[in-house]
Amino acid sequence: MVNTSNGSQGSVGNIANVAQSNAQGQGGVGNIANVIQANVNTGQSNSNSNSIGNVGNIAQSNVGVSQGQGLPGNIGNIANIGQSNINGQQGMGIGNIANIGQSNIGGLLGPSGNIGNVANIGQSNLAAILTYLYGNGQNCKYKNII
């Protein structure tokens, strides 16, 4: 059952095949399909902090930007995510994410952790990967970028 109470706070486009889900909040949601035991909301968000384009095939996942400000957690397209937590609490723009299992992707690095495309990540720590690629240490791969 989808509860669309509280006036027009939750601008919802199309919802299909939703079971045990809660789609509400102050953010605009585009299309949601095949959501099982998922929670898509924008709790304690400010302005348009959680603009979601298309979300499909999410199982036991949480997509939200709690305590967000401005536009910290813009998410493009998300597909085939299982047991994952995607948030943009401190301003991280995520482009496309596919085939992520048991991973944690967060915007703890601020603008320096912008991700374009991420695919096939399993049991990984994204912060360590970003430190390796873009950190300020001597052993990082792209130490002259930032």
mmCIF file of C-alpha atoms in Angstrom:
data_model
loop_
_atom_site.group_PDB
_atom_site.id
_atom_site.type_symbol
_atom_site.label_atom_id
_atom_site.label_comp_id
_atom_site.label_asym_id
_atom_site.label_seq_id
_atom_site.Cartn_x
_atom_site.Cartn_y
_atom_site.Cartn_z
ATOM 1 C CA MET A 1 0.000 0.000 0.000
ATOM 2 C CA VAL A 2 1.290 3.468 -0.875
ATOM 3 C CA ASN A 3 0.340 6.274 1.468
ATOM 4 C CA THR A 4 0.147 9.611 -0.329
ATOM 5 C CA SER A 5 -1.100 11.708 2.580
ATOM 6 C CA ASN A 6 0.136 15.118 3.773
ATOM 7 C CA GLY A 7 -1.051 17.170 0.825
ATOM 8 C CA SER A 8 1.294 17.406 -2.151
ATOM 9 C CA GLN A 9 4.621 16.996 -0.357
ATOM 10 C CA GLY A 10 5.406 13.790 -2.232
ATOM 11 C CA SER A 11 5.274 14.365 -5.976
ATOM 12 C CA VAL A 12 5.088 10.813 -7.304
ATOM 13 C CA GLY A 13 5.015 9.975 -11.002
ATOM 14 C CA ASN A 14 4.378 6.318 -11.717
ATOM 15 C CA ILE A 15 4.462 3.474 -9.195
ATOM 16 C CA ALA A 16 4.049 -0.146 -10.250
ATOM 17 C CA ASN A 17 4.420 -3.456 -8.444
ATOM 18 C CA VAL A 18 5.217 -1.973 -5.055
ATOM 19 C CA ALA A 19 5.114 -4.325 -2.083
ATOM 20 C CA GLN A 20 5.658 -3.247 1.521
ATOM 21 C CA SER A 21 7.135 0.093 0.461
ATOM 22 C CA ASN A 22 6.914 3.678 1.624
ATOM 23 C CA ALA A 23 7.262 6.333 -1.079
ATOM 24 C CA GLN A 24 6.738 9.750 0.401
ATOM 25 C CA GLY A 25 8.509 12.947 1.411
ATOM 26 C CA GLN A 26 9.411 16.329 0.028
ATOM 27 C CA GLY A 27 11.450 15.192 -2.984
ATOM 28 C CA GLY A 28 10.208 14.603 -6.502
ATOM 29 C CA VAL A 29 10.168 10.952 -7.520
ATOM 30 C CA GLY A 30 10.042 9.976 -11.184
ATOM 31 C CA ASN A 31 9.281 6.329 -11.821
ATOM 32 C CA ILE A 32 9.464 3.471 -9.320
ATOM 33 C CA ALA A 33 8.976 -0.132 -10.408
ATOM 34 C CA ASN A 34 9.417 -3.540 -8.816
ATOM 35 C CA VAL A 35 10.267 -2.328 -5.323
ATOM 36 C CA ILE A 36 10.291 -4.995 -2.617
ATOM 37 C CA GLN A 37 10.707 -4.070 1.042
ATOM 38 C CA ALA A 38 12.296 -0.750 0.133
ATOM 39 C CA ASN A 39 12.055 2.704 1.645
ATOM 40 C CA VAL A 40 12.340 5.665 -0.713
ATOM 41 C CA ASN A 41 12.010 8.941 1.127
ATOM 42 C CA THR A 42 13.553 12.311 1.781
ATOM 43 C CA GLY A 43 13.430 12.543 5.544
ATOM 44 C CA GLN A 44 14.640 15.825 7.025
ATOM 45 C CA SER A 45 15.692 17.154 3.638
ATOM 46 C CA ASN A 46 15.900 20.746 2.481
ATOM 47 C CA SER A 47 14.875 22.099 -0.926
ATOM 48 C CA ASN A 48 15.398 19.625 -3.794
ATOM 49 C CA SER A 49 18.004 17.567 -2.008
ATOM 50 C CA ASN A 50 16.758 14.208 -3.274
ATOM 51 C CA SER A 51 15.860 14.287 -6.959
ATOM 52 C CA ILE A 52 15.498 10.685 -8.148
ATOM 53 C CA GLY A 53 15.164 9.874 -11.833
ATOM 54 C CA ASN A 54 14.382 6.221 -12.415
ATOM 55 C CA VAL A 55 14.655 3.471 -9.804
ATOM 56 C CA GLY A 56 14.086 -0.159 -10.716
ATOM 57 C CA ASN A 57 14.554 -3.606 -9.241
ATOM 58 C CA ILE A 58 15.570 -2.599 -5.721
ATOM 59 C CA ALA A 59 15.418 -5.208 -2.980
ATOM 60 C CA GLN A 60 15.941 -4.402 0.696
ATOM 61 C CA SER A 61 17.595 -1.078 -0.096
ATOM 62 C CA ASN A 62 17.414 2.426 1.304
ATOM 63 C CA VAL A 63 17.682 5.356 -1.090
ATOM 64 C CA GLY A 64 17.481 8.697 0.645
ATOM 65 C CA VAL A 65 19.314 11.805 1.755
ATOM 66 C CA SER A 66 18.629 12.336 5.438
ATOM 67 C CA GLN A 67 19.526 15.796 6.722
ATOM 68 C CA GLY A 68 20.526 16.935 3.231
ATOM 69 C CA GLN A 69 20.852 20.532 2.099
ATOM 70 C CA GLY A 70 20.752 22.021 -1.376
ATOM 71 C CA LEU A 71 21.411 19.353 -4.012
ATOM 72 C CA PRO A 72 23.785 16.921 -2.275
ATOM 73 C CA GLY A 73 22.366 13.601 -3.421
ATOM 74 C CA ASN A 74 21.293 13.759 -7.038
ATOM 75 C CA ILE A 75 20.983 10.201 -8.360
ATOM 76 C CA GLY A 76 20.622 9.449 -12.067
ATOM 77 C CA ASN A 77 19.756 5.844 -12.765
ATOM 78 C CA ILE A 78 19.959 2.939 -10.319
ATOM 79 C CA ALA A 79 19.431 -0.671 -11.334
ATOM 80 C CA ASN A 80 19.880 -4.075 -9.735
ATOM 81 C CA ILE A 81 20.902 -2.990 -6.243
ATOM 82 C CA GLY A 82 20.792 -5.507 -3.422
ATOM 83 C CA GLN A 83 21.383 -4.775 0.255
ATOM 84 C CA SER A 84 23.020 -1.432 -0.462
ATOM 85 C CA ASN A 85 22.921 2.015 1.100
ATOM 86 C CA ILE A 86 23.234 4.994 -1.226
ATOM 87 C CA ASN A 87 23.154 8.451 0.217
ATOM 88 C CA GLY A 88 24.506 11.899 -0.403
ATOM 89 C CA GLN A 89 24.724 13.341 3.071
ATOM 90 C CA GLN A 90 27.736 15.519 2.338
ATOM 91 C CA GLY A 91 27.377 16.412 -1.303
ATOM 92 C CA MET A 92 28.319 13.635 -3.685
ATOM 93 C CA GLY A 93 26.963 13.493 -7.227
ATOM 94 C CA ILE A 94 26.422 9.969 -8.534
ATOM 95 C CA GLY A 95 25.864 9.344 -12.234
ATOM 96 C CA ASN A 96 24.993 5.758 -13.060
ATOM 97 C CA ILE A 97 25.293 2.787 -10.709
ATOM 98 C CA ALA A 98 24.674 -0.793 -11.776
ATOM 99 C CA ASN A 99 25.098 -4.249 -10.279
ATOM 100 C CA ILE A 100 26.087 -3.325 -6.736
ATOM 101 C CA GLY A 101 25.941 -5.951 -4.023
ATOM 102 C CA GLN A 102 26.596 -5.462 -0.318
ATOM 103 C CA SER A 103 28.353 -2.151 -0.856
ATOM 104 C CA ASN A 104 28.217 1.204 0.873
ATOM 105 C CA ILE A 105 28.447 4.335 -1.263
ATOM 106 C CA GLY A 106 28.350 7.630 0.559
ATOM 107 C CA GLY A 107 29.398 11.205 -0.059
ATOM 108 C CA LEU A 108 31.850 11.449 2.805
ATOM 109 C CA LEU A 109 34.533 12.954 0.574
ATOM 110 C CA GLY A 110 32.465 15.910 -0.614
ATOM 111 C CA PRO A 111 33.064 17.285 -4.136
ATOM 112 C CA SER A 112 36.290 15.307 -4.504
ATOM 113 C CA GLY A 113 34.327 12.054 -4.662
ATOM 114 C CA ASN A 114 32.181 12.599 -7.728
ATOM 115 C CA ILE A 115 31.497 9.296 -9.477
ATOM 116 C CA GLY A 116 30.585 8.912 -13.138
ATOM 117 C CA ASN A 117 29.897 5.250 -13.758
ATOM 118 C CA VAL A 118 30.303 2.420 -11.252
ATOM 119 C CA ALA A 119 29.676 -1.190 -12.208
ATOM 120 C CA ASN A 120 30.090 -4.633 -10.662
ATOM 121 C CA ILE A 121 31.114 -3.744 -7.117
ATOM 122 C CA GLY A 122 30.894 -6.475 -4.509
ATOM 123 C CA GLN A 123 31.809 -6.160 -0.843
ATOM 124 C CA SER A 124 33.926 -3.083 -1.495
ATOM 125 C CA ASN A 125 34.825 0.028 0.443
ATOM 126 C CA LEU A 126 34.395 2.983 -1.880
ATOM 127 C CA ALA A 127 36.192 5.391 0.427
ATOM 128 C CA ALA A 128 39.381 3.345 0.213
ATOM 129 C CA ILE A 129 39.078 3.170 -3.564
ATOM 130 C CA LEU A 130 38.664 6.926 -3.856
ATOM 131 C CA THR A 131 41.577 7.504 -1.515
ATOM 132 C CA TYR A 132 43.700 5.272 -3.710
ATOM 133 C CA LEU A 133 42.642 7.058 -6.897
ATOM 134 C CA TYR A 134 42.382 10.691 -5.828
ATOM 135 C CA GLY A 135 43.924 10.968 -2.370
ATOM 136 C CA ASN A 136 46.779 13.277 -1.433
ATOM 137 C CA GLY A 137 49.155 10.487 -0.450
ATOM 138 C CA GLN A 138 52.270 9.438 -2.316
ATOM 139 C CA ASN A 139 50.855 6.091 -3.447
ATOM 140 C CA CYS A 140 47.617 7.261 -5.043
ATOM 141 C CA LYS A 141 47.149 6.777 -8.758
ATOM 142 C CA TYR A 142 45.970 10.271 -9.710
ATOM 143 C CA LYS A 143 47.650 12.398 -7.056
ATOM 144 C CA ASN A 144 47.985 15.464 -9.302
ATOM 145 C CA ILE A 145 44.255 15.762 -10.102
ATOM 146 C CA ILE A 146 43.197 17.399 -6.842
#
